[in-house]
Coordinates of C-alpha atoms and ligand atoms in Angstrom, one line a residue:
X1 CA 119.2 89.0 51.9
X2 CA 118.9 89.9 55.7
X3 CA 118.9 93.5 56.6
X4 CA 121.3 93.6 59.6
X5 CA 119.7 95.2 62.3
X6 CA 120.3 98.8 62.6
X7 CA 122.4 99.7 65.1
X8 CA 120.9 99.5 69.1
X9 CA 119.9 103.4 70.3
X10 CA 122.8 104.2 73.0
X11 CA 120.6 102.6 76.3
X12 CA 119.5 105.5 78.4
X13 CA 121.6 106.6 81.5
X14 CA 120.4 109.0 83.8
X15 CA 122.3 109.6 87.2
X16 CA 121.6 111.0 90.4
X17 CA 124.7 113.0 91.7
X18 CA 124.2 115.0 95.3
X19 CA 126.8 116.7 96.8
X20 CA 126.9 115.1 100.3
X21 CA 126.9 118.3 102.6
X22 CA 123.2 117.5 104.4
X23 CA 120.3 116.1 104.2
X24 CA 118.1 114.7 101.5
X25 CA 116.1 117.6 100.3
X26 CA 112.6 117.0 98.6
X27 CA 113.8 118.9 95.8
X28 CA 116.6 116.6 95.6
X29 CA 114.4 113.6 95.7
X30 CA 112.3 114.3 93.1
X31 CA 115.1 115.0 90.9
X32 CA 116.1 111.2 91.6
X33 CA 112.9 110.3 91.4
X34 CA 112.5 111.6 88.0
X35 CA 115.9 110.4 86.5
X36 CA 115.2 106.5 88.5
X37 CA 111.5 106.8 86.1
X38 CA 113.4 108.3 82.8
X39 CA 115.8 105.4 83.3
X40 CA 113.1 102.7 84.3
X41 CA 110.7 103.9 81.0
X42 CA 113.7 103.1 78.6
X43 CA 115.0 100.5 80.3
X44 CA 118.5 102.2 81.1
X45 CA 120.4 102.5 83.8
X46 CA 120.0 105.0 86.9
X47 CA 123.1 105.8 88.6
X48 CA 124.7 107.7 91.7
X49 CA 127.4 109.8 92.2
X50 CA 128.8 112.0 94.8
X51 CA 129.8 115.7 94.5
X52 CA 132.0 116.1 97.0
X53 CA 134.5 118.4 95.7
X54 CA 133.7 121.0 98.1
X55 CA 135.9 118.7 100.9
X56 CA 135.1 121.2 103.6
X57 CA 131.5 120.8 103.6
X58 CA 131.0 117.4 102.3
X59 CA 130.9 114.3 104.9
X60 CA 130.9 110.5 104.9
X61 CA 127.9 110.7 107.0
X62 CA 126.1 113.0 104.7
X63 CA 126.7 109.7 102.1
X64 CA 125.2 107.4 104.4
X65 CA 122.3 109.5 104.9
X66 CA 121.4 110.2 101.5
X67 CA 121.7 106.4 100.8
X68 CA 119.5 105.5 103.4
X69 CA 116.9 107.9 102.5
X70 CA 117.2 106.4 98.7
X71 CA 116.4 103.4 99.9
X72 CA 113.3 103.9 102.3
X73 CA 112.2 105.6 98.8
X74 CA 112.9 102.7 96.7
X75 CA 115.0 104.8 94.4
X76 CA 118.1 102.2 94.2
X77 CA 120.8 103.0 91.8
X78 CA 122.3 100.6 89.2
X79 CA 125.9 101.2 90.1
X80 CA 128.0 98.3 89.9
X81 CA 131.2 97.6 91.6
X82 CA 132.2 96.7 95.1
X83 CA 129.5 95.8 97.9
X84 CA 131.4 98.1 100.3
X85 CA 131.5 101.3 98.6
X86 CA 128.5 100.2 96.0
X87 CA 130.4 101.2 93.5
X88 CA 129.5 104.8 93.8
X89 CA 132.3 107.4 92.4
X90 CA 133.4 110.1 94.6
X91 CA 134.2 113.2 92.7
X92 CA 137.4 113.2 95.3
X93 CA 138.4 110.1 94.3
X94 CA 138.7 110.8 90.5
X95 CA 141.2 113.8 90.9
X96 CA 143.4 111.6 88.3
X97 CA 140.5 111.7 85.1
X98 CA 140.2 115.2 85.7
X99 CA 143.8 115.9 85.1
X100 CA 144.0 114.4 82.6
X101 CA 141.2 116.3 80.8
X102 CA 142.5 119.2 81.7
X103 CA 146.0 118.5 80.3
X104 CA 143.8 117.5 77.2
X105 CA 142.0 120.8 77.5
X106 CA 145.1 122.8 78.3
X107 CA 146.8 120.7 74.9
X108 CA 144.7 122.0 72.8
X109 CA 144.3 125.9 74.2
X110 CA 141.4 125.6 75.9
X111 CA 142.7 127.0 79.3
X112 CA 145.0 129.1 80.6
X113 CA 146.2 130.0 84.5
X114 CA 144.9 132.7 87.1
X115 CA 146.9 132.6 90.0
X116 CA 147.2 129.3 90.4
X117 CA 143.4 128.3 89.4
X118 CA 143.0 127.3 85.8
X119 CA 140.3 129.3 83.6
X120 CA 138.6 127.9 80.5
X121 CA 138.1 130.0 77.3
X122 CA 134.4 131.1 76.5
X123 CA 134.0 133.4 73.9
X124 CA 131.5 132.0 71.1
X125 CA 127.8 132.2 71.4
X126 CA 126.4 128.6 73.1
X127 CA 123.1 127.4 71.9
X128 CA 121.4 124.1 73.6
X129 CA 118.2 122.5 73.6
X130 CA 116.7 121.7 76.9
X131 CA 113.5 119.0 77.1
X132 CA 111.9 121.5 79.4
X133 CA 113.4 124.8 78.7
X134 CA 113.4 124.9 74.8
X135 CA 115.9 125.7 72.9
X136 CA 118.4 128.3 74.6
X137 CA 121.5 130.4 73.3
X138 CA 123.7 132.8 75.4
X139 CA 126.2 135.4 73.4
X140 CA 129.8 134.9 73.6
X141 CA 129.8 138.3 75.1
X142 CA 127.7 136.7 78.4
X143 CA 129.7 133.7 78.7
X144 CA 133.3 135.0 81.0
X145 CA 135.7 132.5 81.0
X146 CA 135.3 130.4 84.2
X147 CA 137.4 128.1 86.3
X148 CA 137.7 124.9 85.9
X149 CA 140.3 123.3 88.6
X150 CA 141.0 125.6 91.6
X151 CA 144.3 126.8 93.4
X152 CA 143.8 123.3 95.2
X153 CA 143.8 121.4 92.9
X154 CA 140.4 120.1 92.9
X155 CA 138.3 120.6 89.8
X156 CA 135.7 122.8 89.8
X157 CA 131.8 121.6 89.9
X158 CA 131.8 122.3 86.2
X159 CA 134.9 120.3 85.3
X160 CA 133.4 117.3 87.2
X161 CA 130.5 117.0 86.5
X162 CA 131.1 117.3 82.6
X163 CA 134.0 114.5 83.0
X164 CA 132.2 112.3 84.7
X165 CA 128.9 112.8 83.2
X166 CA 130.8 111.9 80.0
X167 CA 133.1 109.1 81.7
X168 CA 129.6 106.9 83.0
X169 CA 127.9 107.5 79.4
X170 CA 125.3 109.4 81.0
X171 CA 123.0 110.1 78.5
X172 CA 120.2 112.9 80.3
X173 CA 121.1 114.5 82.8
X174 CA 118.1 115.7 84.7
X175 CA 118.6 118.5 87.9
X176 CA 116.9 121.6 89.5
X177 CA 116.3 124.4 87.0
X178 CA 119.0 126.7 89.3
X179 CA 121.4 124.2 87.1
X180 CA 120.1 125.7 83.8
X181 CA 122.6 129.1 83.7
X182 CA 125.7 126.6 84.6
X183 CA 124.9 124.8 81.0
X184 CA 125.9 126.8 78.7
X185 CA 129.4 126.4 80.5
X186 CA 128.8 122.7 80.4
X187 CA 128.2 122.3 77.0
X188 CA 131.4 124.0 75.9
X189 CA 133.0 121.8 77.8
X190 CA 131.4 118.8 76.1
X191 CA 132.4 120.3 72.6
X192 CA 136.1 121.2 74.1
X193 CA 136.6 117.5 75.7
X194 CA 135.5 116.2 72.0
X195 CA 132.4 114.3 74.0
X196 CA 129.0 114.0 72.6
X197 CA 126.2 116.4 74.9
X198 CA 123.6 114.7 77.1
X199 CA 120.2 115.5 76.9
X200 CA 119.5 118.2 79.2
X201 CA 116.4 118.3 81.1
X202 CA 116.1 120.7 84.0
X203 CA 112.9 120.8 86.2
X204 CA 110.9 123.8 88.0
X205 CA 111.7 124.2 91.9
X206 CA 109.3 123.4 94.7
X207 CA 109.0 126.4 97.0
X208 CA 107.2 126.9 99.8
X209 CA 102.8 128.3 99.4
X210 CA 104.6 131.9 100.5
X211 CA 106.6 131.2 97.2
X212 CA 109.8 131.3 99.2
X213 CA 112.6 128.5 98.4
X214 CA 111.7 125.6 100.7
X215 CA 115.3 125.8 103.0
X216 CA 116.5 124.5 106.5
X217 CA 116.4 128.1 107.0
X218 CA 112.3 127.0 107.4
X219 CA 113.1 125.5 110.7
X220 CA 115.0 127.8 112.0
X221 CA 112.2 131.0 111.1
X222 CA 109.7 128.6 113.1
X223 CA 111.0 127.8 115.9
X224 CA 112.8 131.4 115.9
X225 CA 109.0 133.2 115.9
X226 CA 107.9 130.2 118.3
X227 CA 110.5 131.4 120.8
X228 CA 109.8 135.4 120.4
X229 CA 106.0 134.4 120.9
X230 CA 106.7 132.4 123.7
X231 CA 109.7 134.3 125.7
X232 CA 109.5 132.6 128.8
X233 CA 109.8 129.2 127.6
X234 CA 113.0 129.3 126.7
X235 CA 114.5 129.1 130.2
X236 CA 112.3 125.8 130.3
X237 CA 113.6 124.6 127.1
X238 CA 117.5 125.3 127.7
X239 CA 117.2 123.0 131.4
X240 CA 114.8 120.3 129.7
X241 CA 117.9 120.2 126.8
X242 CA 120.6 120.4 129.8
X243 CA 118.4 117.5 130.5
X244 CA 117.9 115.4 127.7
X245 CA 121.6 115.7 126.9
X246 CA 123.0 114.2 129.8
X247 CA 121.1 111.5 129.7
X248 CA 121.8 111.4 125.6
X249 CA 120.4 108.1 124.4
X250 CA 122.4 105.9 121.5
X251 CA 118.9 105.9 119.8
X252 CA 118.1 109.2 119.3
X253 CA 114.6 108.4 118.2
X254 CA 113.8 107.0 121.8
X255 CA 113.6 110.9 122.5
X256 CA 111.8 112.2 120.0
X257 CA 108.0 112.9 121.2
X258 CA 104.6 112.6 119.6
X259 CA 104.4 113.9 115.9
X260 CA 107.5 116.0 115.6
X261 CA 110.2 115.9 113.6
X262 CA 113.5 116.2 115.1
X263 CA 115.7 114.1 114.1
X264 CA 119.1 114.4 116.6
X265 CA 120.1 115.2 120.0
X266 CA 123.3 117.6 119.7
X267 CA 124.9 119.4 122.8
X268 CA 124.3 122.8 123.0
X269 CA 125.0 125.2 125.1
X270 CA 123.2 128.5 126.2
X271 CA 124.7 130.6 124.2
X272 CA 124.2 128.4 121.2
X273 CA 120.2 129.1 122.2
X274 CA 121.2 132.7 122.6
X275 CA 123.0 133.5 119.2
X276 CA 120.4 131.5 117.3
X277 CA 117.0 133.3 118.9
X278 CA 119.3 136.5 118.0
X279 CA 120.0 135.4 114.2
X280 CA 123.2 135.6 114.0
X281 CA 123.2 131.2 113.3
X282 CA 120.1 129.3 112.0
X283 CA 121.4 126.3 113.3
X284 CA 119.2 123.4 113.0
X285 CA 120.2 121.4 116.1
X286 CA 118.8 124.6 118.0
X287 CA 115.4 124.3 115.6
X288 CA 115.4 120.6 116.8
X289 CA 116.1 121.1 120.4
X290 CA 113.0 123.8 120.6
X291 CA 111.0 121.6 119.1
X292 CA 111.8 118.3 121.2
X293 CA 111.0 120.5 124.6
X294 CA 108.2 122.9 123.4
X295 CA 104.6 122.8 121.5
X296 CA 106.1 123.5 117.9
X297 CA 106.2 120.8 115.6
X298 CA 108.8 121.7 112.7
X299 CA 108.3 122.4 109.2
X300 CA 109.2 119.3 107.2
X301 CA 112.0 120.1 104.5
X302 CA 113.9 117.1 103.8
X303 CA 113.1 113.3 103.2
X304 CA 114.0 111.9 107.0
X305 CA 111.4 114.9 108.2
X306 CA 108.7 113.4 106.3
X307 CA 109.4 109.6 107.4
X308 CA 109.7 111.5 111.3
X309 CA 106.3 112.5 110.4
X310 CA 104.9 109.5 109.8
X311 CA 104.3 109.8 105.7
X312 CA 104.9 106.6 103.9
X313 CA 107.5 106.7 100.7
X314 CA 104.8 105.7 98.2
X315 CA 102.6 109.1 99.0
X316 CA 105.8 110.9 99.3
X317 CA 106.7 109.4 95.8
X318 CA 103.3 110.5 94.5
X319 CA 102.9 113.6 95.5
X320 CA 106.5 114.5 94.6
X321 CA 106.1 113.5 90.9
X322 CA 103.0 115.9 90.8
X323 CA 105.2 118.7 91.2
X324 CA 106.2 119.5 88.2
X325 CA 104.8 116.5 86.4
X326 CA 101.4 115.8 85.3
X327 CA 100.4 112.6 84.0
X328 CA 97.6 113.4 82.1
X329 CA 93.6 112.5 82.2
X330 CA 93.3 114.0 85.7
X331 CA 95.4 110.8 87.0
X332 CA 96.6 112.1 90.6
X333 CA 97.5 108.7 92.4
X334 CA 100.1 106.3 91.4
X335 CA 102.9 104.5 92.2
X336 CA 106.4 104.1 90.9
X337 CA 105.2 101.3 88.2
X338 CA 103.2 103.7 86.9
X339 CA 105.8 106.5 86.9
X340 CA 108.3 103.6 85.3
X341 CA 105.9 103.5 82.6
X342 CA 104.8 106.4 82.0
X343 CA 107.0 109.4 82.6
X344 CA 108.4 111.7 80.0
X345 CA 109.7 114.7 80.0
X346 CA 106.8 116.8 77.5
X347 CA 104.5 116.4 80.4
X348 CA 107.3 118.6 83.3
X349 CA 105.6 122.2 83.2
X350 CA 107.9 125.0 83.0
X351 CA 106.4 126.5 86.0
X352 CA 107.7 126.4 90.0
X353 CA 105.2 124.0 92.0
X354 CA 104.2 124.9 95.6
X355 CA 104.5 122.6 98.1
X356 CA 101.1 122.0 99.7
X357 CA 101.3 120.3 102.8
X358 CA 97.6 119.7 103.2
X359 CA 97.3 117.9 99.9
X360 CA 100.1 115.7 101.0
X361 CA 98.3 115.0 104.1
X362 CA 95.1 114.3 102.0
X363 CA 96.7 111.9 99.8
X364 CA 97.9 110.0 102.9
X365 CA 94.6 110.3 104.7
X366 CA 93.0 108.6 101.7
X367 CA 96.1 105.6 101.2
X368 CA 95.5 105.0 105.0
X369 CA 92.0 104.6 104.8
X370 CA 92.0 102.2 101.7
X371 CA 94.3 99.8 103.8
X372 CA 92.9 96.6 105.3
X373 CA 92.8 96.6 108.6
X374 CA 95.5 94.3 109.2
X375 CA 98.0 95.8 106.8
X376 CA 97.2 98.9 108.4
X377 CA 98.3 97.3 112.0
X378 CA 101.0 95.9 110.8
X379 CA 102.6 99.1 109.2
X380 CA 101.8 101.3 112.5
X381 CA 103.1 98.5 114.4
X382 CA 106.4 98.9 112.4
X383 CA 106.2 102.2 112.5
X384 CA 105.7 102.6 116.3
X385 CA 108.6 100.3 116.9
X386 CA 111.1 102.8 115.7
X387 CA 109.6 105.8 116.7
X388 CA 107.0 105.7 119.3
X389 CA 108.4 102.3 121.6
X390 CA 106.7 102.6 123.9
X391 CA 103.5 102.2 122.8
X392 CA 104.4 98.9 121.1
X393 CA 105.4 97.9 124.5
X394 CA 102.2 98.9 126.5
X395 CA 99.5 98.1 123.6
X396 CA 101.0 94.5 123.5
X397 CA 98.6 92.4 121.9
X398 CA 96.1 94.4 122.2
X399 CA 98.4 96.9 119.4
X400 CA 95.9 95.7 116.4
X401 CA 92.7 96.8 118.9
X402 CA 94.6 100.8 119.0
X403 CA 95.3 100.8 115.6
X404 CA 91.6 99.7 114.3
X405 CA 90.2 102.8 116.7
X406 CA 92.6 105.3 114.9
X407 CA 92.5 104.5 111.4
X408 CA 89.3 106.5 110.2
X409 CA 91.1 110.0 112.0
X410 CA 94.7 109.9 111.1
X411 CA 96.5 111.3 108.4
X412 CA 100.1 110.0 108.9
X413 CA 101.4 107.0 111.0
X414 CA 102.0 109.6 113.7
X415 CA 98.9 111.1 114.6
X416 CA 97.9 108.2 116.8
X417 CA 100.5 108.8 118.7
X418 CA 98.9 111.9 119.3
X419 CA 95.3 110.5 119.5
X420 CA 96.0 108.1 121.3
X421 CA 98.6 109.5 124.0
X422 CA 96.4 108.7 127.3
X423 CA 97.5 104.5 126.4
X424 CA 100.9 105.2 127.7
X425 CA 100.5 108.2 129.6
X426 CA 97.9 108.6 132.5
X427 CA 96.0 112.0 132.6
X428 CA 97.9 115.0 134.6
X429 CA 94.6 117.3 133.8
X430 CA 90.9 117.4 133.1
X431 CA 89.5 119.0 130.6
X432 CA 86.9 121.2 132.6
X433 CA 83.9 121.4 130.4
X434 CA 84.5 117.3 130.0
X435 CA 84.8 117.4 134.1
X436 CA 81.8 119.3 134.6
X437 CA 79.4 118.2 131.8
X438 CA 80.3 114.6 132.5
X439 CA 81.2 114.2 136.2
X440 CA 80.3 117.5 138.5
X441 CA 76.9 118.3 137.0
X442 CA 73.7 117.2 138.8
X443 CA 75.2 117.4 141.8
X444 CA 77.8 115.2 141.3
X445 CA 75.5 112.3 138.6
X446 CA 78.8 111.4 137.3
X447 CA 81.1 110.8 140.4
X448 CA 78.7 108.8 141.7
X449 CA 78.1 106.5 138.9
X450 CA 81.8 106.2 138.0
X451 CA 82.4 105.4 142.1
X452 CA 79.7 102.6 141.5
X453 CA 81.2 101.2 138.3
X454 CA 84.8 101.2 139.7
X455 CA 83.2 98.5 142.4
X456 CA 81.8 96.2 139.5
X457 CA 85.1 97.0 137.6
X458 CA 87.4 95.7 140.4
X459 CA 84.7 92.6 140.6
X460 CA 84.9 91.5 137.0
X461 CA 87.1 88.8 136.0
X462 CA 86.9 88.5 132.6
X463 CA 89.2 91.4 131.6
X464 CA 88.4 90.9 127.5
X465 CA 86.5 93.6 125.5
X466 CA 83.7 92.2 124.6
X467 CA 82.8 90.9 128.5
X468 CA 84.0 94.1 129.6
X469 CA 81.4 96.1 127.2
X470 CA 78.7 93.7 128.4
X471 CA 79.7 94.7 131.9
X472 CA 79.0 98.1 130.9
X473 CA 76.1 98.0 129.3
X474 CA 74.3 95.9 132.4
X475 CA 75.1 98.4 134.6
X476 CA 74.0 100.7 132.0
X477 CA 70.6 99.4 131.7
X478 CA 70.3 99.3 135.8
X479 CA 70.8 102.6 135.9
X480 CA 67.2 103.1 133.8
X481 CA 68.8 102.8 130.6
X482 CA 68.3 106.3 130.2
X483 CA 71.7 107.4 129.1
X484 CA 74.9 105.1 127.9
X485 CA 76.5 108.3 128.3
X486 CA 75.9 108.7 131.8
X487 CA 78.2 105.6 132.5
X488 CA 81.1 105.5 129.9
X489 CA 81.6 109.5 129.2
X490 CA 82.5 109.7 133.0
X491 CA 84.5 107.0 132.5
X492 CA 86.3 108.3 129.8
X493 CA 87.2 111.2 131.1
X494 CA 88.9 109.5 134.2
X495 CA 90.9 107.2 131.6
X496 CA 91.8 110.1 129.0
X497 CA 91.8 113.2 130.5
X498 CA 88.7 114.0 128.2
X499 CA 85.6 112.7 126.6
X500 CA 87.2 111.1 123.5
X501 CA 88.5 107.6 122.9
X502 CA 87.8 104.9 120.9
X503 CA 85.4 102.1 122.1
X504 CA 85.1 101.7 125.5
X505 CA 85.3 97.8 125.8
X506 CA 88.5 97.6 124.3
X507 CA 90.0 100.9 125.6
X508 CA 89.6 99.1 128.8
X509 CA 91.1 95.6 127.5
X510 CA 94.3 97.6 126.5
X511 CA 94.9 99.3 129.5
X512 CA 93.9 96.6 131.5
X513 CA 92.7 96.5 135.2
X514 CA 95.5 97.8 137.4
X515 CA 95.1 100.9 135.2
X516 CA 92.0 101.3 134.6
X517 CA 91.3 101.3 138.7
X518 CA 94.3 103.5 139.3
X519 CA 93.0 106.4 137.0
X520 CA 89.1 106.1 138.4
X521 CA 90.5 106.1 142.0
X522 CA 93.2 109.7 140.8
X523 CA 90.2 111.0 139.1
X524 CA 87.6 110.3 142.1
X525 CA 90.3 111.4 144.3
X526 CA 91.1 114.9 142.3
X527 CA 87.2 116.0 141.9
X528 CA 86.0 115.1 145.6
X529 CA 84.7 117.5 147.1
Ligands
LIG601 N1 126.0 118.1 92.8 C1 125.1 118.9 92.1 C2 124.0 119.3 93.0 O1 123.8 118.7 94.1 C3 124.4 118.1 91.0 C4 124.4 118.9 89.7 C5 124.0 118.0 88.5 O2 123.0 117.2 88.7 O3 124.5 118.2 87.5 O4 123.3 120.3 92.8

């Protein structure tokens, strides 16, 4: 005789379900992250949802956002259904199903109304068992009686989420521990609607090192103390923004500058700057717009601000699974393959995790380094191309040649944007210790030998690296030999501003001769004497 099988474990279905009023948060990413794993490990299904019973603050655009930000994660969702809308619910699409449960609620004397909201009964003590938490239980005499569908219409958070938590078979539902003191009202609802409980797994916060919650307030405190530190640029900042928004680009990101993260161009007036240096908003177009004409570079808070930034999603990924997860034997890098197979939820600590910006950066220094060469161009390349154009435009083919010179000293795909500025943009200043060590002293040593290399510059005709650093070191070796420095450091500092770039020979290939002979003649021209 056959045994039949014993019947299949209900398949694992975790969901992801953000209420579209902003951004992508890190906190929020992690939480996808960890339901995407939970539903990878046990070979369920990860879904998506919006929240957007709150009509007033929730937008079509914050959707679109959140998707896209999903997806340069690699977090898809298994939703099925129409191509158009992916098939993800909106809570104010549903408004039907929750009637419905509440009429089945209100049936059997669950509810009752409050001036025109309907309340659900509490009363008995709730006890549930969170994977994290432990096992939890609240007195009746705690638990008032809440609403479930408002004056509105619209169903409460609570009501929704329970309904459609239960309608998509979700089986754990994993959030942000601030969730943990709604559940007790959540699983009387469960028990009420006659619907099994999910398994409940809520997960510690990531705050900032100050232990502060990690807001878009963030933005607004640092560009607010960059402004009070810096009063008089904000006369500066208000015209350059006059500016900038007159001139308002389709692309936003043509405008963004080297290594900040400021995501949009919004119109704003003086007063808008006025109000929000005085506190009374925290807007974060005003954050932006300090930040696009000033020295600050913001905080980043939510997922787009690290990708401004130049982190890639797998080291986001990483490091975001560290907080609050620990994989065990001192494992610190992996990827999602290694989350899908390994995550659980006995290894989330019950304990907040601080976000530490310099590990981050450290985990992206190291990825970067570990990358051939090419794979590295390639990914700046790509990178530049959205964010930093004009580089792509100036570096041409000599774009592999720049990246190989920045690869040892940058921690994020932006940095050498920041290294590397003097490619697209010619010197304004001289560093003055640069100018004096390398050009003025000895009577003028330096002047003279960049005057004399200029002439064997404009001479050369084979404008390639290599020829170009034999060039060099000819002259060089007429010169006595005595110093290498003597020749490129004074050349260097007409090119960069400074003493620092990467190898001369190519440096010179990539800006090639016009430029190279326009910035020795500016830089003769500004230290004659
Ligand atoms: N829409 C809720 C939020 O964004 C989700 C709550 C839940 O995951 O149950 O916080």
């Amino acid at each position: 005789m056959t045994t039949p099988d014993a019947s299949p474990a209900p398949s694992v279905v975790t969901r992801f379900a953000p209420s579209p009023t902003g951004e992508l948060h890190v906190g929020g990413a992690r939480t996808a992250l960890f339901s995407w794993a939970y539903a990878r490990r046990h070979g369920g299904r990860f879904l998506l949802r919006f929240e957007d019973t709150d009509q007033k603050r929730s937008s079509r655009a914050a959707e679109q956002n959140i998707l896209r930000d999903l997806h340069w994660l690699g977090l898809e969702g298994d939703n099925e259904g129409d191509a158009n809308a992916q098939g993800i619910p909106r809570q104010s699409e549903r408004l039907d199903i929750y009637h419905a449960a509440l009429a089945k609620l209100a049936a059997a004397g669950h509810t009752y109304d409050d001036d025109g909201a309907v309340r659900f009964r509490m009363g008995k003590d709730v006890s549930f068992t969170d994977a994290v938490y432990g096992d939890v239980t609240v007195p009746g005499a705690d638990l008032e009686d809440f609403v479930i569908q408002k004056a509105d219409g619209f169903p409460t958070f609570h009501l929704a989420v329970v309904v459609d938590d239960a309608d998509m078979g979700v089986t754990h539902v994993i959030r942000g521990q601030e969730h943990l003191a709604n559940t007790p009202k959540h699983a009387a609802l469960y028990d009420a609607l006659g619907q099994p409980r999910p398994v409940w797994c809520h997960t510690p916060s990531i705050l900032n090192p100050d232990g502060s919650k990690m807001s878009k307030r963030d933005k607004a405190k640092a560009a607010r103390k960059y402004l009070k530190a810096h009063p008089a640029s904000l006369k500066d900042i208000i015209e350059q923004h006059q500016e900038a928004i007159g001139q308002i680009s389709t692309n936003a990101h043509n405008t963004i500058q080297s290594g900040k993260v400021i995501p949009e161009n919004k119109r704003l007036s003086p007063a808008d700057f006025q109000t929000f240096l005085d506190g009374v908003t925290d807007a974060p177009a005003v954050a932006e717009a300090v930040a696009r004409h000033s020295e600050l570079s913001l905080p980043e808070i939510n997922v787009a601000d690290f990708q401004s930034s130049g982190y890639t999603p797998a080291v986001l990924l990483n490091y975001l699974a560290l907080l609050g997860w620990n994989p065990g034997d001192d494992v610190e890098r992996f990827d999602l393959d290694f989350l899908a197979a390994h995550f659980d939820f006995e290894r989330i600590g019950k304990s907040n995790s601080k976000f530490d910006r310099d590990k981050l950066a450290a985990f992206s220094q190291d990825d970067i380094l570990a990358l051939e060469p090419a794979v590295w161009a390639q990914r700046l390349e790509a990178h530049f191309t959205t964010r930093f154009p004009e580089y792509v435009e100036k570096l041409g083919s000599g774009f592999p040649v720049f990246a190989a010179a920045y690869q040892e000293r940058s921690k994020t795909l932006n940095d050498p944007s920041v290294l590397g500025r003097f490619f697209v943009e010619a010197p304004t200043a001289y560093n003055a210790k640069a100018v004096k060590k390398n050009l003025t002293k000895n009577h003028g040593e330096g002047l003279g030998n960049l005057g004399s290399l200029r002439d064997k510059l404009a001479a050369h005709d084979d404008w390639s690296a290599a020829s170009l650093h034999a060039l060099i070191d000819g002259a060089w070796e007429a010169l006595g030999g005595k110093n290498m420095g003597a020749l490129a450091q004074p050349l260097r500092v007409a090119l960069t501003g400074a003493a620092v770039s990467p190898e001369i020979g190519p440096t010179l290939e990539i800006l090639g001769r016009n430029e190279t002979l326009a910035r020795i003649d500016a830089c003769l021209a500004a230290h004659a004497s």
